[in-house]
Amino acid sequence: MDCVWVRKWAERGVKVKSRLCARGCFDRQKYFIERHSSTATRLSQRLVVSSSLTNTIYNPTGDPTDVTVESFDIPTAFLQGLEFQELQKYARALGYEYREDRDVFIEPPANVWRHFRKMPDAPQSWKQPDHERGNFVLRCLRAMYGFADAPLMFQLALVDYLKHNGATPSHFDDNYLYWYDTINDTKQLVLLMTIHVDDLQLAGPSYYRTRLHTMLTKRFGALKRQTIPYTHAGIQLEWVSRDCLRLHQDKFCEALSTTTIPKHRLDDPEAKCTPDEHKTFRSLTCGALWACQTRLDELFNVVSLQTKLAAPQIKDLIMINTIIKRLRRKGDRFGIYYRRMVGPYRIVVVTDASSANKTSSFATEGIIIGLCPDRLDTIRVDRHDYLEEHFAPLLSGYFHILHATSQKSKRISHSTSHAETLAAAKGIPLGQIIGLRLTEPEIMHTYDIKRPLELQEMLDTGRLPIPVDAWVDCMDLWELCCGLRGTPQDKSQRLGVLSLREERRTLRLRRLYHVRTTWMLADMLTKATGVDSRSLLELITSGMWTVQNPI
């Protein structure tokens, strides 16, 4: 392969950064080698941030602010991956499918040989005169920039190094790792980390973060170390107060731009977009969808426009312009807020669904899953199963968003009750998996888990260390799940109801609450107009969810 220099301003007008990159498109082995490099999931990244504001991580100082998050950036990462010979030797242990020997030669730009001649420590064989340079190529001992497998080689080197230095990778996400330390003969969780290519985000006490930074510096060179405020994987983190952290995308939203629609096109909103307008619509919609990681108030609107990507109309182009203007509006302070919480904790699953409408026979499902304090060990209800009035404030309070979706249902619903059943049957098992992800570090050493199947067995038998509660706003669904009504005639809904009854009877679901739509957290994720609940706006501006009777 040949190579090119890629140059950009490190400091405009002052300093230029030059990087030698191979033209990997001419790699003859690129279709025959393993090249997929994974990154940490969005859930894993949120778990790290949320855990830094709870008491799940050991704190040697007793100062709550000592346990926090920070970011490490590894320089020249792709040049520090595994060597090809090492890969052949350790492929099986690293879980890599070694298909054929990797033997790569590059032809560098002409001025590289001049640089070699100026290097006093370079071997004499590198210092070739210009009239001889056409007779030589360079053999790569490891991947470099431009190689298809360069990200994977670095990921394998990093994860292997971390595992040899005490890290335990999650069974659910290879890029989510945690560390234990023995304190007073007891294993304690001391660090959590996610890997996003060469950007590492970790949570833990300052002592253990500094110790890990020192270890990584010895192996990969000087690391760029950032504390809050910083940006990681496109998400900005900043302190609102000593005990409240805000995740947002304000800079990205400000950079979004609308498109200009000619006046004569506005006269016919039902007209189909031209190829150029179609391309613009796709670009704007995908940009707005990325912003909805932290702007949940616009998630339903953007997801609705996603269904129009194949054949958009002018009215859809007008709509995405309106959404972008709202996203760019300053002063709203929307985002994901994480407040410092003290245990015990519970997983809260909130599900809602809209009915089918004139544009689609499929309902829209909204699911929000979060971590909340568990302040209600026992409950008392009246003869109609309504919670006593003084218990309601104990169900309100801080809420750490761990998962939020708004999407079209996979099945046609014949009633609103049917749509709500499908949403709940989908959201509750997802909440249980998130509870398992959250408590995995505790489970692994407490129960001496060796195989992933044992984690699944714990989940199936209802032995999670953290309880899971669910909230719905459909009274018909609540009565069906509690056995106050018989089973539905519709086969699809009947299966959903029976699965929810099984969740309750096996104690995989601790409690099922019904709340009025006024306090339904997922209401704004299922409809654009006629929204009855403003609870989501409260959550994305304060990090709190308020519910009131009757419950």
Coordinates of C-alpha atoms in Angstrom, one line a residue:
M1 CA 0.0 0.0 0.0
D2 CA 1.1 3.6 -0.6
C3 CA 0.8 6.3 2.1
V4 CA -0.1 10.0 2.2
W5 CA 0.5 12.8 4.7
V6 CA -2.7 14.1 6.4
R7 CA -2.1 17.6 7.8
K8 CA -4.4 19.8 9.9
W9 CA -4.0 22.8 12.2
A10 CA -3.4 21.9 15.8
E11 CA -3.4 25.6 16.5
R12 CA -4.5 27.6 13.5
G13 CA -1.7 29.7 12.1
V14 CA 0.7 28.4 14.8
K15 CA 1.1 24.7 14.8
V16 CA 0.5 22.0 12.2
K17 CA -0.2 18.3 13.0
S18 CA 1.0 15.8 10.4
R19 CA -0.1 12.2 10.4
L20 CA 1.2 9.5 8.0
C21 CA -1.8 7.4 6.8
A22 CA -1.8 4.3 4.7
R23 CA -4.4 4.1 1.9
G24 CA -6.2 1.1 3.4
C25 CA -8.6 0.9 0.4
F26 CA -5.8 -0.9 -1.5
D27 CA -5.3 -3.4 1.3
R28 CA -5.6 -6.8 -0.4
Q29 CA -6.5 -8.6 2.8
K30 CA -9.2 -6.1 4.0
Y31 CA -12.0 -8.5 3.2
F32 CA -10.3 -11.6 4.8
I33 CA -9.4 -10.2 8.2
E34 CA -11.3 -9.5 11.4
R35 CA -11.8 -5.7 11.6
H36 CA -14.9 -5.0 13.7
S37 CA -14.0 -2.9 16.7
S38 CA -16.8 -2.3 19.3
T39 CA -17.3 0.6 21.6
A40 CA -19.1 0.9 24.9
T41 CA -22.9 1.1 24.6
R42 CA -24.9 4.2 25.6
L43 CA -26.2 2.3 28.6
S44 CA -22.7 1.5 29.8
Q45 CA -21.7 5.2 29.6
R46 CA -24.7 6.3 31.6
L47 CA -24.1 3.6 34.2
V48 CA -20.6 4.9 34.8
V49 CA -21.9 8.5 35.3
S50 CA -24.9 7.4 37.4
S51 CA -22.7 5.2 39.7
S52 CA -20.4 8.1 40.5
L53 CA -23.3 9.8 42.2
T54 CA -24.5 6.8 44.2
N55 CA -22.9 4.9 47.0
T56 CA -22.2 1.8 45.0
I57 CA -18.4 2.6 44.6
Y58 CA -16.1 2.3 47.6
N59 CA -15.1 5.7 49.0
P60 CA -11.9 5.6 51.1
T61 CA -12.1 9.3 52.1
G62 CA -15.8 9.6 53.1
D63 CA -16.1 12.8 51.0
P64 CA -18.9 12.2 48.5
T65 CA -17.2 14.5 46.0
D66 CA -14.1 12.4 45.9
V67 CA -15.9 9.8 43.8
T68 CA -16.5 11.4 40.4
V69 CA -16.0 10.9 36.7
E70 CA -13.1 11.9 34.4
S71 CA -11.8 11.2 30.9
F72 CA -8.5 9.8 29.7
D73 CA -7.4 10.2 26.0
I74 CA -4.7 8.0 24.7
P75 CA -2.4 9.7 22.1
T76 CA -1.4 8.0 18.8
A77 CA -3.6 5.1 19.8
F78 CA -3.7 3.2 16.5
L79 CA 0.1 3.0 16.5
Q80 CA 0.1 1.2 19.9
G81 CA -2.0 -1.8 19.0
L82 CA -0.9 -5.5 19.1
E83 CA 1.9 -6.5 16.8
F84 CA 0.9 -9.0 14.1
Q85 CA 3.1 -11.7 15.5
E86 CA 1.6 -11.2 19.0
L87 CA -1.9 -11.5 17.5
Q88 CA -1.1 -14.9 15.9
K89 CA 0.2 -16.1 19.3
Y90 CA -2.6 -14.8 21.5
A91 CA -5.6 -14.9 19.1
R92 CA -7.5 -17.6 20.9
A93 CA -7.1 -16.1 24.3
L94 CA -8.2 -12.7 23.0
G95 CA -11.3 -14.1 21.2
Y96 CA -9.9 -13.1 17.8
E97 CA -10.6 -15.3 14.7
Y98 CA -7.2 -15.6 13.1
R99 CA -7.9 -16.4 9.4
E100 CA -4.6 -15.9 7.7
D101 CA -1.2 -14.4 8.3
R102 CA -1.0 -10.7 8.2
D103 CA 2.0 -9.5 6.2
V104 CA 1.8 -5.8 5.2
F105 CA 4.3 -3.6 3.3
I106 CA 3.9 0.1 2.7
E107 CA 5.5 2.5 0.2
P108 CA 6.0 5.8 2.1
P109 CA 6.0 9.3 0.5
A110 CA 9.3 10.4 -0.9
N111 CA 10.1 12.9 1.9
V112 CA 9.9 10.2 4.5
W113 CA 13.4 9.0 3.5
R114 CA 14.7 12.5 3.9
H115 CA 13.3 12.5 7.5
F116 CA 15.0 9.1 8.1
R117 CA 18.4 10.5 7.0
K118 CA 18.0 13.4 9.5
M119 CA 17.3 11.1 12.5
P120 CA 20.5 10.4 14.3
D121 CA 19.2 7.3 16.0
A122 CA 17.7 5.7 12.9
P123 CA 19.3 2.5 11.6
Q124 CA 21.7 2.9 8.7
S125 CA 19.6 0.7 6.5
W126 CA 16.8 3.4 6.7
K127 CA 19.1 6.2 5.4
Q128 CA 18.8 5.5 1.7
P129 CA 19.7 8.1 -0.9
D130 CA 16.9 9.5 -3.0
H131 CA 18.0 7.7 -6.2
E132 CA 17.6 4.3 -4.3
R133 CA 14.3 4.9 -2.5
G134 CA 12.3 3.2 -5.3
N135 CA 14.0 -0.1 -4.4
F136 CA 12.7 -0.2 -0.8
V137 CA 9.4 -0.5 1.0
L138 CA 8.7 -0.7 4.8
R139 CA 7.3 -3.7 6.5
C140 CA 4.7 -3.0 9.2
L141 CA 5.2 -4.8 12.5
R142 CA 1.8 -3.5 13.7
A143 CA -1.2 -1.6 12.3
M144 CA -0.9 2.1 11.5
Y145 CA -3.4 4.8 10.6
G146 CA -5.5 3.8 7.5
F147 CA -5.4 0.1 8.1
A148 CA -8.9 -1.5 8.3
D149 CA -7.9 -3.5 11.4
A150 CA -6.1 -0.7 13.3
P151 CA -8.9 0.1 15.7
L152 CA -9.3 -3.6 16.5
M153 CA -5.6 -4.1 17.1
F154 CA -5.6 -1.2 19.6
Q155 CA -8.7 -2.3 21.3
L156 CA -7.3 -5.8 21.8
A157 CA -4.0 -4.4 23.2
L158 CA -5.8 -2.0 25.6
V159 CA -8.3 -4.5 26.9
D160 CA -5.7 -7.2 27.3
Y161 CA -3.4 -4.8 29.3
L162 CA -6.3 -3.7 31.5
K163 CA -7.3 -7.3 32.2
H164 CA -3.8 -8.2 33.2
N165 CA -3.9 -5.3 35.6
G166 CA -7.0 -6.3 37.6
A167 CA -9.9 -5.3 35.3
T168 CA -12.9 -7.5 34.9
P169 CA -14.9 -7.0 31.7
S170 CA -18.7 -7.2 31.8
H171 CA -20.4 -10.2 30.3
F172 CA -22.8 -7.8 28.5
D173 CA -20.3 -5.3 27.1
D174 CA -16.6 -5.9 26.5
N175 CA -15.9 -2.2 26.8
Y176 CA -17.4 -1.9 30.2
L177 CA -14.8 -2.9 32.9
Y178 CA -14.6 -2.7 36.7
W179 CA -12.0 -3.2 39.4
Y180 CA -12.1 -4.6 42.9
D181 CA -9.9 -4.0 45.8
T182 CA -9.8 -5.9 49.1
I183 CA -10.6 -3.6 52.0
N184 CA -10.6 -5.2 55.5
D185 CA -10.9 -8.7 54.0
T186 CA -13.9 -7.7 51.9
K187 CA -13.9 -7.1 48.1
Q188 CA -15.1 -3.6 47.2
L189 CA -15.9 -2.1 43.9
V190 CA -13.4 0.8 43.4
L191 CA -13.5 1.7 39.7
L192 CA -15.8 1.6 36.6
M193 CA -14.7 2.3 33.1
T194 CA -16.0 2.5 29.5
I195 CA -13.9 2.5 26.4
H196 CA -14.8 4.5 23.3
V197 CA -11.9 3.8 20.9
D198 CA -9.1 5.8 22.5
D199 CA -11.3 7.8 24.9
L200 CA -11.8 6.3 28.4
Q201 CA -14.4 7.4 30.9
L202 CA -14.0 6.2 34.5
A203 CA -15.7 6.7 37.8
G204 CA -14.1 6.1 41.2
P205 CA -12.1 7.7 44.1
S206 CA -9.2 10.0 43.2
Y207 CA -6.6 7.5 44.6
Y208 CA -7.7 4.7 42.3
R209 CA -8.1 6.9 39.2
T210 CA -4.6 8.3 39.7
R211 CA -3.2 4.8 40.1
L212 CA -4.8 3.7 36.9
H213 CA -3.6 6.8 35.1
T214 CA 0.0 6.0 36.1
M215 CA -0.3 2.5 34.9
L216 CA -1.7 3.5 31.5
T217 CA 1.0 6.2 31.1
K218 CA 3.7 3.6 31.5
R219 CA 2.2 1.5 28.7
F220 CA 0.8 4.0 26.2
G221 CA 2.7 7.3 27.0
A222 CA 1.4 10.5 28.4
L223 CA -2.5 10.6 28.5
K224 CA -4.7 13.6 28.2
R225 CA -6.6 13.8 31.5
Q226 CA -9.8 15.8 31.7
T227 CA -12.1 16.5 34.6
I228 CA -15.6 17.9 34.5
P229 CA -16.5 20.0 32.4
Y230 CA -15.5 17.9 29.4
T231 CA -17.1 16.3 26.3
H232 CA -17.1 12.5 25.9
A233 CA -18.6 10.6 22.9
G234 CA -20.4 13.8 21.9
I235 CA -22.0 14.4 25.3
Q236 CA -21.0 17.4 27.4
L237 CA -20.8 17.0 31.2
E238 CA -20.9 19.9 33.6
W239 CA -21.7 20.5 37.3
V240 CA -24.9 22.4 38.0
S241 CA -24.2 22.2 41.7
R242 CA -22.0 20.2 44.1
D243 CA -24.5 17.3 43.9
C244 CA -26.0 17.6 40.5
L245 CA -24.5 16.8 37.1
R246 CA -25.9 17.8 33.8
L247 CA -25.4 15.9 30.5
H248 CA -26.3 17.9 27.4
Q249 CA -25.4 18.6 23.8
D250 CA -25.8 22.4 23.7
K251 CA -22.7 23.0 21.4
F252 CA -24.0 20.4 18.9
C253 CA -27.5 21.8 18.9
E254 CA -26.1 25.3 18.3
A255 CA -24.2 24.1 15.3
L256 CA -27.4 22.6 13.7
S257 CA -28.7 24.7 10.8
T258 CA -32.0 24.9 9.0
T259 CA -32.6 24.9 5.3
T260 CA -34.1 27.6 3.2
I261 CA -37.3 26.6 1.4
P262 CA -38.3 28.7 -1.7
K263 CA -41.7 30.5 -1.3
H264 CA -43.2 28.8 -4.3
R265 CA -42.5 25.4 -2.7
L266 CA -44.3 26.5 0.5
D267 CA -47.5 26.9 -1.4
D268 CA -47.8 23.1 -1.9
P269 CA -46.8 21.4 1.4
E270 CA -48.0 18.0 0.0
A271 CA -45.5 18.1 -2.8
K272 CA -42.7 15.6 -2.9
C273 CA -39.2 16.8 -2.2
T274 CA -36.7 17.0 -5.0
P275 CA -33.5 14.9 -4.8
D276 CA -31.6 17.8 -3.3
E277 CA -34.3 18.5 -0.8
H278 CA -34.6 14.8 0.0
K279 CA -30.9 14.6 0.8
T280 CA -31.1 17.8 3.0
F281 CA -34.1 16.3 4.8
R282 CA -32.2 13.1 5.6
S283 CA -29.2 15.0 6.8
L284 CA -31.2 17.3 9.1
T285 CA -33.3 14.5 10.5
C286 CA -30.3 12.3 11.4
G287 CA -28.6 15.3 13.0
A288 CA -31.7 16.1 15.1
L289 CA -31.9 12.4 16.1
W290 CA -28.4 12.5 17.5
A291 CA -29.3 15.5 19.5
C292 CA -32.2 13.6 21.1
Q293 CA -29.8 11.6 23.2
T294 CA -30.3 14.3 25.8
R295 CA -33.3 16.2 24.3
L296 CA -36.0 13.7 25.1
D297 CA -38.7 16.3 24.6
E298 CA -38.2 16.2 20.8
L299 CA -37.6 12.5 20.5
F300 CA -41.1 11.6 19.4
N301 CA -41.2 14.3 16.8
V302 CA -37.9 13.3 15.2
V303 CA -38.7 9.5 15.3
S304 CA -42.0 10.3 13.5
L305 CA -40.1 12.1 10.8
Q306 CA -37.8 9.0 10.4
T307 CA -40.7 7.1 8.9
K308 CA -40.7 9.7 6.1
L309 CA -37.1 9.3 5.1
A310 CA -38.0 7.2 2.0
A311 CA -40.3 9.8 0.4
P312 CA -40.5 13.1 2.3
Q313 CA -42.8 15.9 1.5
I314 CA -42.4 19.7 1.8
K315 CA -44.4 19.7 5.0
D316 CA -41.9 17.2 6.5
L317 CA -39.0 19.6 5.6
I318 CA -40.9 22.4 7.3
M319 CA -41.4 20.3 10.4
I320 CA -37.7 19.4 10.7
N321 CA -36.8 23.1 10.4
T322 CA -39.2 23.8 13.2
I323 CA -37.7 21.1 15.4
I324 CA -34.1 22.3 14.8
K325 CA -35.1 25.9 15.7
R326 CA -36.4 24.5 19.0
L327 CA -33.3 22.5 19.6
R328 CA -31.1 25.6 19.0
R329 CA -33.1 27.8 21.4
K330 CA -30.9 29.0 24.2
G331 CA -31.8 29.2 27.8
D332 CA -34.0 26.1 28.1
R333 CA -31.2 24.1 30.0
F334 CA -32.7 20.8 28.8
G335 CA -30.6 17.7 29.4
I336 CA -30.1 14.6 31.5
Y337 CA -29.7 15.5 35.2
Y338 CA -28.1 13.1 37.7
R339 CA -28.4 14.1 41.3
R340 CA -26.4 12.5 44.2
M341 CA -28.5 9.7 45.8
V342 CA -28.2 7.5 48.8
G343 CA -29.4 3.8 48.7
P344 CA -31.2 1.6 48.8
Y345 CA -32.2 1.8 45.2
R346 CA -34.9 0.5 42.8
I347 CA -35.2 0.2 39.0
V348 CA -38.3 2.1 37.7
V349 CA -39.8 1.2 34.3
V350 CA -42.4 3.6 32.9
T351 CA -44.2 2.6 29.8
D352 CA -46.9 4.2 27.7
A353 CA -48.3 3.8 24.2
S354 CA -50.5 5.9 21.8
S355 CA -53.2 4.4 19.7
A356 CA -53.0 3.9 16.0
N357 CA -53.8 7.0 13.9
K358 CA -54.6 7.9 10.3
T359 CA -51.0 7.9 9.2
S360 CA -50.1 4.5 10.7
S361 CA -51.8 1.3 11.9
F362 CA -49.0 0.8 14.5
A363 CA -49.0 2.4 17.9
T364 CA -46.0 4.4 19.2
E365 CA -44.4 3.0 22.3
G366 CA -42.6 5.2 24.9
I367 CA -40.3 3.6 27.5
I368 CA -38.2 5.3 30.2
I369 CA -36.1 3.3 32.6
G370 CA -34.2 4.9 35.5
L371 CA -32.7 4.5 38.9
C372 CA -34.5 5.9 41.9
P373 CA -34.1 5.8 45.7
D374 CA -36.2 3.0 47.3
R375 CA -37.9 4.7 50.3
L376 CA -41.0 2.5 50.5
D377 CA -40.3 -0.9 51.9
T378 CA -43.9 -1.8 52.7
I379 CA -47.1 -0.3 51.4
R380 CA -50.7 -0.1 52.7
V381 CA -53.7 0.2 50.4
D382 CA -57.4 0.7 50.9
R383 CA -60.0 -1.8 49.9
H384 CA -59.8 -0.6 46.3
D385 CA -56.1 -1.1 46.1
Y386 CA -55.3 2.6 46.1
L387 CA -52.1 3.6 48.0
E388 CA -52.7 5.6 51.2
E389 CA -52.2 9.3 50.7
H390 CA -49.1 9.8 52.8
F391 CA -47.1 7.3 50.7
A392 CA -47.2 9.2 47.4
P393 CA -44.4 11.7 48.2
L394 CA -42.1 8.7 49.0
L395 CA -42.5 7.6 45.3
S396 CA -41.5 11.0 44.0
G397 CA -37.9 12.3 43.9
Y398 CA -34.6 11.9 42.1
F399 CA -34.6 9.9 38.8
H400 CA -31.4 8.8 36.9
I401 CA -32.3 8.2 33.3
L402 CA -30.6 5.1 32.1
H403 CA -32.7 4.3 29.0
A404 CA -35.3 6.1 27.0
T405 CA -36.9 5.2 23.7
S406 CA -39.8 6.3 21.5
Q407 CA -40.5 4.0 18.5
K408 CA -43.2 2.5 16.4
S409 CA -44.6 -0.8 17.7
K410 CA -43.6 -4.0 15.8
R411 CA -47.2 -5.3 16.0
I412 CA -50.6 -3.9 15.1
S413 CA -52.7 -3.1 18.1
H414 CA -56.5 -3.5 18.1
S415 CA -57.0 -1.2 21.1
T416 CA -55.2 1.2 23.4
S417 CA -55.1 -1.5 26.0
H418 CA -53.5 -3.8 23.6
A419 CA -50.9 -1.2 22.7
E420 CA -50.1 -0.5 26.4
T421 CA -49.8 -4.3 27.0
L422 CA -47.2 -4.6 24.2
A423 CA -45.2 -1.6 25.5
A424 CA -45.2 -3.0 29.1
A425 CA -44.3 -6.5 28.0
K426 CA -41.3 -5.0 26.2
G427 CA -40.2 -2.5 28.8
I428 CA -40.3 -4.6 32.0
P429 CA -37.8 -7.3 30.8
L430 CA -35.6 -4.5 29.5
G431 CA -35.7 -2.9 33.0
Q432 CA -34.7 -6.2 34.6
I433 CA -31.7 -6.5 32.2
I434 CA -30.6 -3.0 33.2
G435 CA -31.0 -3.9 36.8
L436 CA -28.7 -6.9 36.2
R437 CA -26.2 -4.7 34.4
L438 CA -26.2 -2.2 37.2
T439 CA -25.6 -4.8 39.9
E440 CA -23.3 -7.1 37.9
P441 CA -20.1 -6.0 39.8
E442 CA -21.8 -6.8 43.1
I443 CA -23.2 -10.1 41.9
M444 CA -20.0 -11.4 40.4
H445 CA -18.0 -11.4 43.7
T446 CA -20.9 -11.9 46.1
Y447 CA -22.2 -15.1 44.4
D448 CA -18.9 -16.1 42.8
I449 CA -20.4 -16.2 39.3
K450 CA -18.3 -17.9 36.7
R451 CA -20.6 -18.2 33.6
P452 CA -23.0 -15.8 31.9
L453 CA -25.7 -18.4 32.2
E454 CA -25.6 -18.1 36.0
L455 CA -26.5 -14.4 35.7
Q456 CA -29.5 -15.4 33.5
E457 CA -30.6 -18.0 36.1
M458 CA -30.5 -15.3 38.8
L459 CA -32.7 -13.1 36.7
D460 CA -35.2 -15.9 35.9
T461 CA -35.6 -16.9 39.5
G462 CA -36.2 -13.3 40.7
R463 CA -33.0 -13.1 42.8
L464 CA -31.8 -9.7 41.6
P465 CA -30.3 -7.6 44.4
I466 CA -32.3 -4.5 43.2
P467 CA -36.1 -4.5 42.9
V468 CA -37.9 -3.6 39.7
D469 CA -41.1 -1.5 39.7
A470 CA -43.3 -0.7 36.7
W471 CA -45.7 2.2 36.1
V472 CA -48.6 2.3 33.6
D473 CA -51.5 4.7 33.1
C474 CA -53.9 2.2 31.5
M475 CA -56.4 1.0 34.2
D476 CA -57.6 -1.8 32.0
L477 CA -54.0 -3.2 31.7
W478 CA -53.4 -2.9 35.4
E479 CA -56.6 -4.8 36.2
L480 CA -55.7 -7.5 33.7
C481 CA -52.2 -8.0 35.1
C482 CA -53.5 -8.1 38.7
G483 CA -56.1 -10.7 37.9
L484 CA -59.1 -8.5 38.5
R485 CA -60.3 -9.3 34.9
G486 CA -60.0 -12.4 32.8
T487 CA -57.7 -12.9 29.9
P488 CA -58.2 -11.0 26.7
Q489 CA -59.7 -12.7 23.6
D490 CA -56.9 -11.3 21.3
K491 CA -54.1 -13.9 21.2
S492 CA -51.3 -11.3 21.0
Q493 CA -52.6 -9.3 24.0
R494 CA -53.4 -12.5 25.9
L495 CA -49.7 -13.6 25.7
G496 CA -48.6 -10.2 26.8
V497 CA -50.9 -10.1 29.8
L498 CA -49.9 -13.7 30.9
S499 CA -46.2 -12.8 30.6
L500 CA -46.8 -9.8 32.9
R501 CA -48.7 -11.9 35.4
E502 CA -45.8 -14.3 35.4
E503 CA -43.4 -11.4 36.1
R504 CA -45.4 -10.5 39.2
R505 CA -45.9 -14.0 40.5
T506 CA -42.2 -14.9 40.2
L507 CA -41.3 -11.6 42.0
R508 CA -39.2 -10.5 39.0
L509 CA -41.5 -7.5 39.1
R510 CA -41.9 -6.3 42.6
R511 CA -44.8 -3.8 42.1
L512 CA -47.0 -2.6 39.3
Y513 CA -48.4 0.9 39.8
H514 CA -51.1 2.7 38.0
V515 CA -50.9 6.5 37.8
R516 CA -53.0 9.1 36.1
T517 CA -51.8 10.4 32.7
T518 CA -51.1 13.8 34.4
W519 CA -48.1 12.2 36.0
M520 CA -47.1 9.7 33.3
L521 CA -43.5 10.2 32.5
A522 CA -43.5 8.6 29.1
D523 CA -46.5 10.5 27.8
M524 CA -44.5 13.0 25.7
L525 CA -42.7 10.0 24.0
T526 CA -45.9 8.8 22.4
K527 CA -47.6 11.9 21.0
A528 CA -46.7 15.3 19.6
T529 CA -50.0 17.1 20.3
G530 CA -52.6 16.6 23.1
V531 CA -49.9 15.9 25.7
D532 CA -51.5 15.6 29.1
S533 CA -48.4 15.2 31.2
R534 CA -45.5 17.6 31.6
S535 CA -43.6 15.2 33.9
L536 CA -40.9 14.6 31.2
L537 CA -40.2 18.4 31.1
E538 CA -39.7 18.4 34.8
L539 CA -37.3 15.4 34.6
I540 CA -35.1 16.9 31.8
T541 CA -34.8 20.2 33.6
S542 CA -34.3 19.1 37.2
G543 CA -33.6 15.4 37.4
M544 CA -36.8 14.8 39.5
W545 CA -40.1 13.1 38.9
T546 CA -43.2 14.0 40.8
V547 CA -46.3 11.7 41.2
Q548 CA -49.4 12.3 43.1
N549 CA -52.5 10.4 44.2
P550 CA -54.5 8.5 43.3
I551 CA -51.9 5.7 42.8

